[in-house]
Short mmCIF file of N, CA and C in Angstrom, two decimals:
data_model
loop_
_atom_site.label_atom_id
_atom_site.label_comp_id
_atom_site.label_asym_id
_atom_site.label_seq_id
_atom_site.Cartn_x
_atom_site.Cartn_y
_atom_site.Cartn_z
N MET A 1 -7.66 3.38 7.26
CA MET A 1 -6.77 3.95 6.27
C MET A 1 -7.30 3.58 4.88
N GLU A 2 -7.33 4.55 3.98
CA GLU A 2 -7.83 4.33 2.63
C GLU A 2 -6.78 4.77 1.62
N PHE A 3 -6.46 3.89 0.68
CA PHE A 3 -5.57 4.19 -0.44
C PHE A 3 -6.46 4.60 -1.61
N ARG A 4 -6.14 5.74 -2.23
CA ARG A 4 -6.92 6.21 -3.38
C ARG A 4 -6.01 6.68 -4.48
N VAL A 5 -6.29 6.24 -5.70
CA VAL A 5 -5.65 6.84 -6.87
C VAL A 5 -6.32 8.20 -7.04
N VAL A 6 -5.51 9.23 -7.23
CA VAL A 6 -6.01 10.60 -7.28
C VAL A 6 -6.89 10.81 -8.51
N GLY A 7 -8.05 11.39 -8.26
CA GLY A 7 -8.98 11.78 -9.32
C GLY A 7 -9.36 13.24 -9.10
N ALA A 8 -10.23 13.74 -9.96
CA ALA A 8 -10.63 15.16 -9.90
C ALA A 8 -11.18 15.55 -8.53
N ALA A 9 -11.89 14.64 -7.88
CA ALA A 9 -12.48 14.95 -6.57
C ALA A 9 -11.42 15.12 -5.48
N ASP A 10 -10.19 14.69 -5.75
CA ASP A 10 -9.12 14.76 -4.75
C ASP A 10 -8.23 15.99 -4.88
N GLU A 11 -8.55 16.88 -5.78
CA GLU A 11 -7.68 18.04 -6.02
C GLU A 11 -7.43 18.85 -4.75
N GLY A 12 -8.47 19.16 -3.99
CA GLY A 12 -8.30 19.95 -2.77
C GLY A 12 -7.48 19.22 -1.72
N ALA A 13 -7.75 17.93 -1.54
CA ALA A 13 -6.99 17.13 -0.57
C ALA A 13 -5.52 17.06 -0.98
N LEU A 14 -5.27 16.93 -2.27
CA LEU A 14 -3.89 16.86 -2.75
C LEU A 14 -3.18 18.19 -2.54
N ALA A 15 -3.83 19.29 -2.83
CA ALA A 15 -3.23 20.61 -2.61
C ALA A 15 -2.94 20.82 -1.13
N GLU A 16 -3.86 20.40 -0.27
CA GLU A 16 -3.66 20.51 1.18
C GLU A 16 -2.44 19.69 1.61
N LEU A 17 -2.34 18.49 1.09
CA LEU A 17 -1.21 17.62 1.43
C LEU A 17 0.11 18.20 0.93
N PHE A 18 0.12 18.71 -0.31
CA PHE A 18 1.33 19.31 -0.86
C PHE A 18 1.87 20.43 0.03
N ALA A 19 0.96 21.21 0.62
CA ALA A 19 1.37 22.32 1.47
C ALA A 19 2.05 21.85 2.75
N ASP A 20 1.87 20.57 3.09
CA ASP A 20 2.39 20.03 4.34
C ASP A 20 3.46 18.96 4.14
N ILE A 21 4.08 18.92 2.97
CA ILE A 21 5.15 17.94 2.70
C ILE A 21 6.49 18.66 2.76
N ASP A 22 7.41 18.07 3.49
CA ASP A 22 8.78 18.60 3.59
C ASP A 22 9.49 18.35 2.26
N THR A 23 9.88 19.42 1.59
CA THR A 23 10.51 19.29 0.27
C THR A 23 12.03 19.35 0.33
N ARG A 24 12.58 19.20 1.51
CA ARG A 24 14.03 19.19 1.63
C ARG A 24 14.63 18.07 0.79
N PHE A 25 14.04 16.87 0.83
CA PHE A 25 14.52 15.74 0.06
C PHE A 25 13.55 15.31 -1.03
N PHE A 26 12.28 15.66 -0.91
CA PHE A 26 11.25 15.20 -1.86
C PHE A 26 10.76 16.37 -2.68
N ARG A 27 11.17 16.41 -3.93
CA ARG A 27 10.72 17.48 -4.83
C ARG A 27 10.68 16.99 -6.28
N PRO A 28 9.81 16.03 -6.55
CA PRO A 28 9.73 15.49 -7.91
C PRO A 28 9.05 16.44 -8.89
N HIS A 29 8.31 17.39 -8.35
CA HIS A 29 7.58 18.38 -9.15
C HIS A 29 7.21 19.51 -8.19
N PRO A 30 6.72 20.62 -8.71
CA PRO A 30 6.30 21.70 -7.80
C PRO A 30 5.17 21.22 -6.88
N MET A 31 5.20 21.62 -5.64
CA MET A 31 4.17 21.25 -4.68
C MET A 31 3.20 22.42 -4.54
N THR A 32 2.49 22.69 -5.61
CA THR A 32 1.63 23.87 -5.70
C THR A 32 0.18 23.45 -5.95
N ASP A 33 -0.72 24.41 -5.78
CA ASP A 33 -2.12 24.17 -6.10
C ASP A 33 -2.28 23.86 -7.60
N GLU A 34 -1.49 24.53 -8.43
CA GLU A 34 -1.57 24.31 -9.87
C GLU A 34 -1.16 22.88 -10.22
N GLU A 35 -0.12 22.38 -9.56
CA GLU A 35 0.33 21.01 -9.82
C GLU A 35 -0.69 20.01 -9.31
N ALA A 36 -1.32 20.30 -8.18
CA ALA A 36 -2.38 19.43 -7.67
C ALA A 36 -3.53 19.36 -8.68
N HIS A 37 -3.86 20.49 -9.29
CA HIS A 37 -4.90 20.51 -10.32
C HIS A 37 -4.49 19.68 -11.53
N ARG A 38 -3.25 19.87 -11.98
CA ARG A 38 -2.76 19.13 -13.16
C ARG A 38 -2.82 17.62 -12.90
N ILE A 39 -2.38 17.19 -11.73
CA ILE A 39 -2.36 15.76 -11.40
C ILE A 39 -3.78 15.22 -11.27
N ALA A 40 -4.63 15.94 -10.55
CA ALA A 40 -5.99 15.46 -10.28
C ALA A 40 -6.85 15.39 -11.54
N THR A 41 -6.57 16.24 -12.50
CA THR A 41 -7.40 16.26 -13.71
C THR A 41 -6.69 15.67 -14.93
N GLY A 42 -5.47 15.20 -14.73
CA GLY A 42 -4.68 14.70 -15.84
C GLY A 42 -5.09 13.32 -16.32
N THR A 43 -4.59 13.02 -17.49
CA THR A 43 -4.78 11.69 -18.06
C THR A 43 -3.41 11.11 -18.34
N GLY A 44 -3.37 9.88 -18.69
CA GLY A 44 -2.10 9.22 -18.97
C GLY A 44 -1.98 7.96 -18.15
N SER A 45 -0.84 7.32 -18.27
CA SER A 45 -0.62 6.02 -17.63
C SER A 45 0.00 6.13 -16.23
N ASP A 46 0.58 7.28 -15.90
CA ASP A 46 1.20 7.42 -14.59
C ASP A 46 0.13 7.37 -13.50
N VAL A 47 0.56 6.99 -12.30
CA VAL A 47 -0.37 6.84 -11.17
C VAL A 47 0.07 7.77 -10.05
N TYR A 48 -0.89 8.55 -9.54
CA TYR A 48 -0.67 9.42 -8.39
C TYR A 48 -1.71 9.00 -7.35
N ALA A 49 -1.29 8.89 -6.09
CA ALA A 49 -2.19 8.36 -5.07
C ALA A 49 -2.03 9.11 -3.76
N ILE A 50 -3.07 9.01 -2.94
CA ILE A 50 -3.01 9.53 -1.58
C ILE A 50 -3.46 8.44 -0.63
N LEU A 51 -2.97 8.53 0.59
CA LEU A 51 -3.39 7.67 1.68
C LEU A 51 -4.14 8.56 2.65
N VAL A 52 -5.37 8.20 2.96
CA VAL A 52 -6.23 9.00 3.82
C VAL A 52 -6.47 8.24 5.11
N ASP A 53 -6.27 8.92 6.23
CA ASP A 53 -6.53 8.33 7.54
C ASP A 53 -7.41 9.30 8.31
N ASP A 54 -8.54 8.81 8.76
CA ASP A 54 -9.50 9.64 9.48
C ASP A 54 -9.86 10.89 8.68
N ARG A 55 -10.14 10.70 7.40
CA ARG A 55 -10.56 11.73 6.44
C ARG A 55 -9.48 12.77 6.13
N ARG A 56 -8.25 12.55 6.58
CA ARG A 56 -7.17 13.50 6.32
C ARG A 56 -6.10 12.83 5.46
N PRO A 57 -5.69 13.49 4.35
CA PRO A 57 -4.62 12.91 3.54
C PRO A 57 -3.30 12.96 4.31
N VAL A 58 -2.66 11.80 4.45
CA VAL A 58 -1.44 11.72 5.26
C VAL A 58 -0.20 11.31 4.46
N ALA A 59 -0.39 10.77 3.25
CA ALA A 59 0.75 10.37 2.44
C ALA A 59 0.42 10.52 0.96
N TYR A 60 1.44 10.75 0.19
CA TYR A 60 1.35 10.94 -1.25
C TYR A 60 2.30 9.95 -1.91
N GLY A 61 1.87 9.39 -3.02
CA GLY A 61 2.74 8.47 -3.75
C GLY A 61 2.50 8.56 -5.24
N MET A 62 3.50 8.11 -5.99
CA MET A 62 3.37 8.16 -7.45
C MET A 62 4.21 7.08 -8.10
N LEU A 63 3.75 6.69 -9.26
CA LEU A 63 4.48 5.82 -10.17
C LEU A 63 4.51 6.56 -11.50
N ARG A 64 5.68 7.07 -11.85
CA ARG A 64 5.78 7.88 -13.07
C ARG A 64 6.71 7.23 -14.07
N GLY A 65 6.53 7.63 -15.33
CA GLY A 65 7.39 7.16 -16.40
C GLY A 65 6.64 6.39 -17.47
N TRP A 66 5.52 5.77 -17.09
CA TRP A 66 4.74 5.04 -18.09
C TRP A 66 4.21 5.97 -19.18
N SER A 67 3.76 7.15 -18.81
CA SER A 67 3.23 8.09 -19.80
C SER A 67 4.29 8.51 -20.81
N GLU A 68 5.56 8.40 -20.40
CA GLU A 68 6.67 8.74 -21.30
C GLU A 68 7.21 7.51 -22.02
N GLY A 69 6.62 6.34 -21.79
CA GLY A 69 7.02 5.14 -22.49
C GLY A 69 8.03 4.25 -21.78
N PHE A 70 8.37 4.56 -20.53
CA PHE A 70 9.32 3.72 -19.80
C PHE A 70 8.62 2.45 -19.31
N GLU A 71 9.34 1.35 -19.34
CA GLU A 71 8.82 0.07 -18.86
C GLU A 71 8.85 0.00 -17.34
N THR A 72 9.89 0.56 -16.74
CA THR A 72 10.05 0.56 -15.29
C THR A 72 9.65 1.92 -14.74
N PRO A 73 8.61 1.97 -13.92
CA PRO A 73 8.20 3.26 -13.38
C PRO A 73 9.11 3.72 -12.24
N SER A 74 9.16 5.02 -12.05
CA SER A 74 9.84 5.62 -10.90
C SER A 74 8.80 5.83 -9.81
N LEU A 75 9.14 5.36 -8.62
CA LEU A 75 8.24 5.44 -7.48
C LEU A 75 8.70 6.58 -6.58
N GLY A 76 7.76 7.29 -6.02
CA GLY A 76 8.07 8.32 -5.05
C GLY A 76 7.00 8.37 -3.99
N VAL A 77 7.40 8.60 -2.75
CA VAL A 77 6.44 8.73 -1.65
C VAL A 77 6.86 9.86 -0.72
N ALA A 78 5.88 10.46 -0.09
CA ALA A 78 6.13 11.48 0.92
C ALA A 78 5.02 11.39 1.96
N VAL A 79 5.38 11.66 3.20
CA VAL A 79 4.42 11.63 4.30
C VAL A 79 4.27 13.05 4.84
N ARG A 80 3.05 13.39 5.15
CA ARG A 80 2.72 14.70 5.69
C ARG A 80 3.56 14.99 6.93
N THR A 81 4.06 16.23 7.03
CA THR A 81 4.84 16.65 8.19
C THR A 81 4.02 16.44 9.46
N GLY A 82 4.66 15.82 10.45
CA GLY A 82 4.02 15.52 11.70
C GLY A 82 3.38 14.14 11.77
N PHE A 83 3.36 13.43 10.64
CA PHE A 83 2.76 12.10 10.58
C PHE A 83 3.78 11.02 10.25
N GLU A 84 5.06 11.38 10.33
CA GLU A 84 6.12 10.44 10.02
C GLU A 84 6.19 9.35 11.09
N ARG A 85 6.83 8.24 10.71
CA ARG A 85 7.10 7.11 11.62
C ARG A 85 5.83 6.47 12.18
N ARG A 86 4.78 6.47 11.39
CA ARG A 86 3.53 5.81 11.80
C ARG A 86 3.15 4.69 10.83
N GLY A 87 4.04 4.40 9.88
CA GLY A 87 3.78 3.34 8.92
C GLY A 87 3.11 3.78 7.63
N TYR A 88 2.84 5.08 7.49
CA TYR A 88 2.15 5.55 6.29
C TYR A 88 3.03 5.42 5.03
N GLY A 89 4.31 5.72 5.15
CA GLY A 89 5.20 5.59 3.99
C GLY A 89 5.28 4.16 3.52
N ARG A 90 5.45 3.23 4.46
CA ARG A 90 5.50 1.80 4.12
C ARG A 90 4.18 1.36 3.48
N ALA A 91 3.06 1.76 4.07
CA ALA A 91 1.75 1.38 3.52
C ALA A 91 1.59 1.91 2.10
N MET A 92 1.98 3.16 1.87
CA MET A 92 1.87 3.73 0.53
C MET A 92 2.73 2.94 -0.45
N MET A 93 3.95 2.62 -0.05
CA MET A 93 4.84 1.88 -0.95
C MET A 93 4.26 0.51 -1.28
N LEU A 94 3.72 -0.19 -0.31
CA LEU A 94 3.16 -1.51 -0.57
C LEU A 94 1.97 -1.42 -1.52
N HIS A 95 1.14 -0.40 -1.35
CA HIS A 95 0.02 -0.20 -2.28
C HIS A 95 0.54 0.10 -3.68
N LEU A 96 1.56 0.94 -3.78
CA LEU A 96 2.11 1.27 -5.10
C LEU A 96 2.76 0.05 -5.74
N HIS A 97 3.40 -0.79 -4.97
CA HIS A 97 3.96 -2.02 -5.52
C HIS A 97 2.84 -2.86 -6.14
N ALA A 98 1.71 -2.99 -5.43
CA ALA A 98 0.59 -3.77 -5.93
C ALA A 98 0.02 -3.16 -7.22
N VAL A 99 -0.07 -1.84 -7.28
CA VAL A 99 -0.55 -1.16 -8.49
C VAL A 99 0.42 -1.42 -9.65
N ALA A 100 1.71 -1.32 -9.38
CA ALA A 100 2.71 -1.55 -10.44
C ALA A 100 2.61 -2.97 -10.97
N ILE A 101 2.44 -3.93 -10.08
CA ILE A 101 2.29 -5.33 -10.51
C ILE A 101 1.04 -5.48 -11.37
N ALA A 102 -0.08 -4.88 -10.93
CA ALA A 102 -1.33 -4.97 -11.68
C ALA A 102 -1.21 -4.36 -13.07
N LYS A 103 -0.33 -3.36 -13.20
CA LYS A 103 -0.12 -2.72 -14.50
C LYS A 103 0.98 -3.41 -15.32
N GLY A 104 1.51 -4.52 -14.79
CA GLY A 104 2.47 -5.31 -15.55
C GLY A 104 3.93 -4.99 -15.33
N ALA A 105 4.25 -4.14 -14.39
CA ALA A 105 5.66 -3.80 -14.14
C ALA A 105 6.36 -4.96 -13.44
N ARG A 106 7.58 -5.20 -13.82
CA ARG A 106 8.39 -6.23 -13.17
C ARG A 106 9.35 -5.64 -12.16
N ARG A 107 9.60 -4.34 -12.27
CA ARG A 107 10.53 -3.64 -11.37
C ARG A 107 10.00 -2.23 -11.15
N VAL A 108 10.47 -1.62 -10.07
CA VAL A 108 10.28 -0.19 -9.84
C VAL A 108 11.64 0.37 -9.45
N ARG A 109 11.79 1.65 -9.64
CA ARG A 109 13.03 2.33 -9.27
C ARG A 109 12.67 3.59 -8.52
N LEU A 110 13.65 4.10 -7.79
CA LEU A 110 13.46 5.37 -7.12
C LEU A 110 14.83 6.02 -6.94
N ARG A 111 14.80 7.29 -6.64
CA ARG A 111 16.03 8.01 -6.29
C ARG A 111 15.86 8.53 -4.87
N VAL A 112 16.95 8.51 -4.12
CA VAL A 112 16.91 9.00 -2.74
C VAL A 112 18.18 9.76 -2.46
N HIS A 113 18.05 10.88 -1.77
CA HIS A 113 19.22 11.67 -1.40
C HIS A 113 20.06 10.87 -0.42
N PRO A 114 21.39 10.87 -0.58
CA PRO A 114 22.24 10.10 0.33
C PRO A 114 22.05 10.45 1.80
N ASP A 115 21.67 11.69 2.12
CA ASP A 115 21.49 12.11 3.51
C ASP A 115 20.11 11.76 4.08
N ASN A 116 19.22 11.24 3.26
CA ASN A 116 17.88 10.90 3.72
C ASN A 116 17.89 9.49 4.31
N VAL A 117 18.49 9.38 5.48
CA VAL A 117 18.73 8.09 6.12
C VAL A 117 17.43 7.38 6.46
N GLN A 118 16.43 8.11 6.94
CA GLN A 118 15.15 7.49 7.30
C GLN A 118 14.52 6.82 6.09
N ALA A 119 14.49 7.50 4.95
CA ALA A 119 13.92 6.92 3.74
C ALA A 119 14.73 5.72 3.26
N ARG A 120 16.05 5.85 3.30
CA ARG A 120 16.90 4.74 2.86
C ARG A 120 16.65 3.49 3.71
N ARG A 121 16.48 3.66 5.00
CA ARG A 121 16.19 2.51 5.87
C ARG A 121 14.87 1.84 5.48
N LEU A 122 13.86 2.67 5.19
CA LEU A 122 12.58 2.11 4.75
C LEU A 122 12.76 1.31 3.48
N TYR A 123 13.44 1.88 2.49
CA TYR A 123 13.60 1.20 1.20
C TYR A 123 14.41 -0.09 1.37
N GLU A 124 15.45 -0.03 2.16
CA GLU A 124 16.25 -1.24 2.42
C GLU A 124 15.41 -2.32 3.09
N SER A 125 14.53 -1.92 4.03
CA SER A 125 13.68 -2.89 4.73
C SER A 125 12.69 -3.56 3.78
N LEU A 126 12.41 -2.91 2.65
CA LEU A 126 11.51 -3.46 1.64
C LEU A 126 12.27 -4.19 0.53
N SER A 127 13.57 -4.41 0.75
CA SER A 127 14.44 -5.17 -0.17
C SER A 127 14.87 -4.42 -1.41
N TYR A 128 14.80 -3.10 -1.40
CA TYR A 128 15.36 -2.33 -2.51
C TYR A 128 16.88 -2.48 -2.46
N GLY A 129 17.49 -2.53 -3.64
CA GLY A 129 18.93 -2.60 -3.73
C GLY A 129 19.47 -1.35 -4.42
N TYR A 130 20.71 -1.03 -4.12
CA TYR A 130 21.35 0.15 -4.71
C TYR A 130 21.78 -0.18 -6.14
N ASP A 131 21.57 0.79 -7.03
CA ASP A 131 21.83 0.57 -8.45
C ASP A 131 22.45 1.81 -9.10
N GLY A 132 23.42 2.42 -8.42
CA GLY A 132 24.13 3.56 -9.00
C GLY A 132 23.66 4.89 -8.47
N GLU A 133 24.00 5.93 -9.24
CA GLU A 133 23.64 7.30 -8.88
C GLU A 133 23.06 8.01 -10.09
N ASP A 134 22.23 9.01 -9.82
CA ASP A 134 21.64 9.83 -10.87
C ASP A 134 21.36 11.21 -10.28
N ARG A 135 21.90 12.23 -10.88
CA ARG A 135 21.67 13.62 -10.45
C ARG A 135 21.96 13.84 -8.98
N GLY A 136 23.04 13.23 -8.49
CA GLY A 136 23.45 13.42 -7.10
C GLY A 136 22.66 12.62 -6.09
N GLU A 137 21.81 11.74 -6.55
CA GLU A 137 21.02 10.90 -5.65
C GLU A 137 21.33 9.43 -5.92
N LEU A 138 21.06 8.61 -4.93
CA LEU A 138 21.25 7.17 -5.08
C LEU A 138 20.04 6.58 -5.79
N VAL A 139 20.29 5.68 -6.72
CA VAL A 139 19.21 4.96 -7.41
C VAL A 139 19.03 3.63 -6.71
N MET A 140 17.78 3.29 -6.43
CA MET A 140 17.47 2.00 -5.81
C MET A 140 16.39 1.34 -6.66
N THR A 141 16.47 0.01 -6.77
CA THR A 141 15.48 -0.73 -7.56
C THR A 141 14.96 -1.90 -6.76
N LEU A 142 13.79 -2.37 -7.17
CA LEU A 142 13.16 -3.52 -6.54
C LEU A 142 12.53 -4.38 -7.61
N ALA A 143 12.88 -5.67 -7.62
CA ALA A 143 12.16 -6.63 -8.45
C ALA A 143 10.84 -6.90 -7.74
N LEU A 144 9.74 -6.71 -8.46
CA LEU A 144 8.43 -6.82 -7.83
C LEU A 144 8.06 -8.27 -7.58
N GLU A 145 7.19 -8.46 -6.61
CA GLU A 145 6.73 -9.79 -6.22
C GLU A 145 5.40 -10.08 -6.90
N THR A 146 5.17 -11.35 -7.17
CA THR A 146 3.93 -11.72 -7.86
C THR A 146 2.73 -11.78 -6.93
N ASN A 147 2.94 -12.06 -5.66
CA ASN A 147 1.84 -12.17 -4.70
C ASN A 147 2.07 -11.22 -3.55
N VAL A 148 1.87 -9.94 -3.77
CA VAL A 148 2.12 -8.97 -2.71
C VAL A 148 0.99 -9.02 -1.70
N ASP A 149 1.34 -9.19 -0.46
CA ASP A 149 0.40 -9.12 0.65
C ASP A 149 0.51 -7.71 1.19
N SER A 150 -0.55 -6.92 1.10
CA SER A 150 -0.48 -5.51 1.47
C SER A 150 -0.18 -5.29 2.94
N ARG A 151 -0.31 -6.31 3.77
CA ARG A 151 0.02 -6.14 5.19
C ARG A 151 1.50 -6.36 5.44
N SER A 152 2.11 -7.32 4.72
CA SER A 152 3.51 -7.66 5.03
C SER A 152 4.47 -7.39 3.90
N GLY A 153 3.96 -7.31 2.65
CA GLY A 153 4.84 -7.13 1.52
C GLY A 153 5.51 -8.42 1.11
N GLN A 154 5.12 -9.55 1.71
CA GLN A 154 5.75 -10.83 1.40
C GLN A 154 5.09 -11.44 0.18
N GLY A 155 5.85 -12.21 -0.56
CA GLY A 155 5.31 -12.89 -1.73
C GLY A 155 6.41 -13.61 -2.46
N ASP A 156 6.06 -14.16 -3.59
CA ASP A 156 7.01 -14.89 -4.42
C ASP A 156 7.69 -13.93 -5.37
N ARG A 157 9.00 -13.98 -5.44
CA ARG A 157 9.76 -13.10 -6.33
C ARG A 157 9.59 -13.54 -7.78
N LEU A 158 9.60 -12.56 -8.64
CA LEU A 158 9.63 -12.86 -10.08
C LEU A 158 11.02 -13.32 -10.44
N GLY A 159 11.11 -14.15 -11.47
CA GLY A 159 12.42 -14.66 -11.89
C GLY A 159 13.16 -13.76 -12.79
#
């Protein structure tokens, strides 16, 4: 399994992945070839990433908000249809936590639809806590750890 921050060379893989993501609950932006191009060739502080397994992109993740000046980035992940429940979402989140820490973030936030029980269970298992509602979705936050172990997610909490 390979974690990659999306670059220009990943445009095709990202477009392929977008075509295979269930947008019932995950729709942070259009899942189009044009959006894949914008992300792959864009600049700024936000981070967009893919998880590749056996040369196939299986998960997408992002940390957004830094380019707009927010201190706490919004995290989002999606797993390719047919590849759910194999640990790819958890792996992507742990990698994104490590990236956020490396970029100096002390917290991350996300929004999740109340009916997306599978995602909520994942976030709860990673110690995300509920922090209100926004646009009909639940807001969850996580205080980041200083020593993230990418295999377990264990480490020392920030104060």
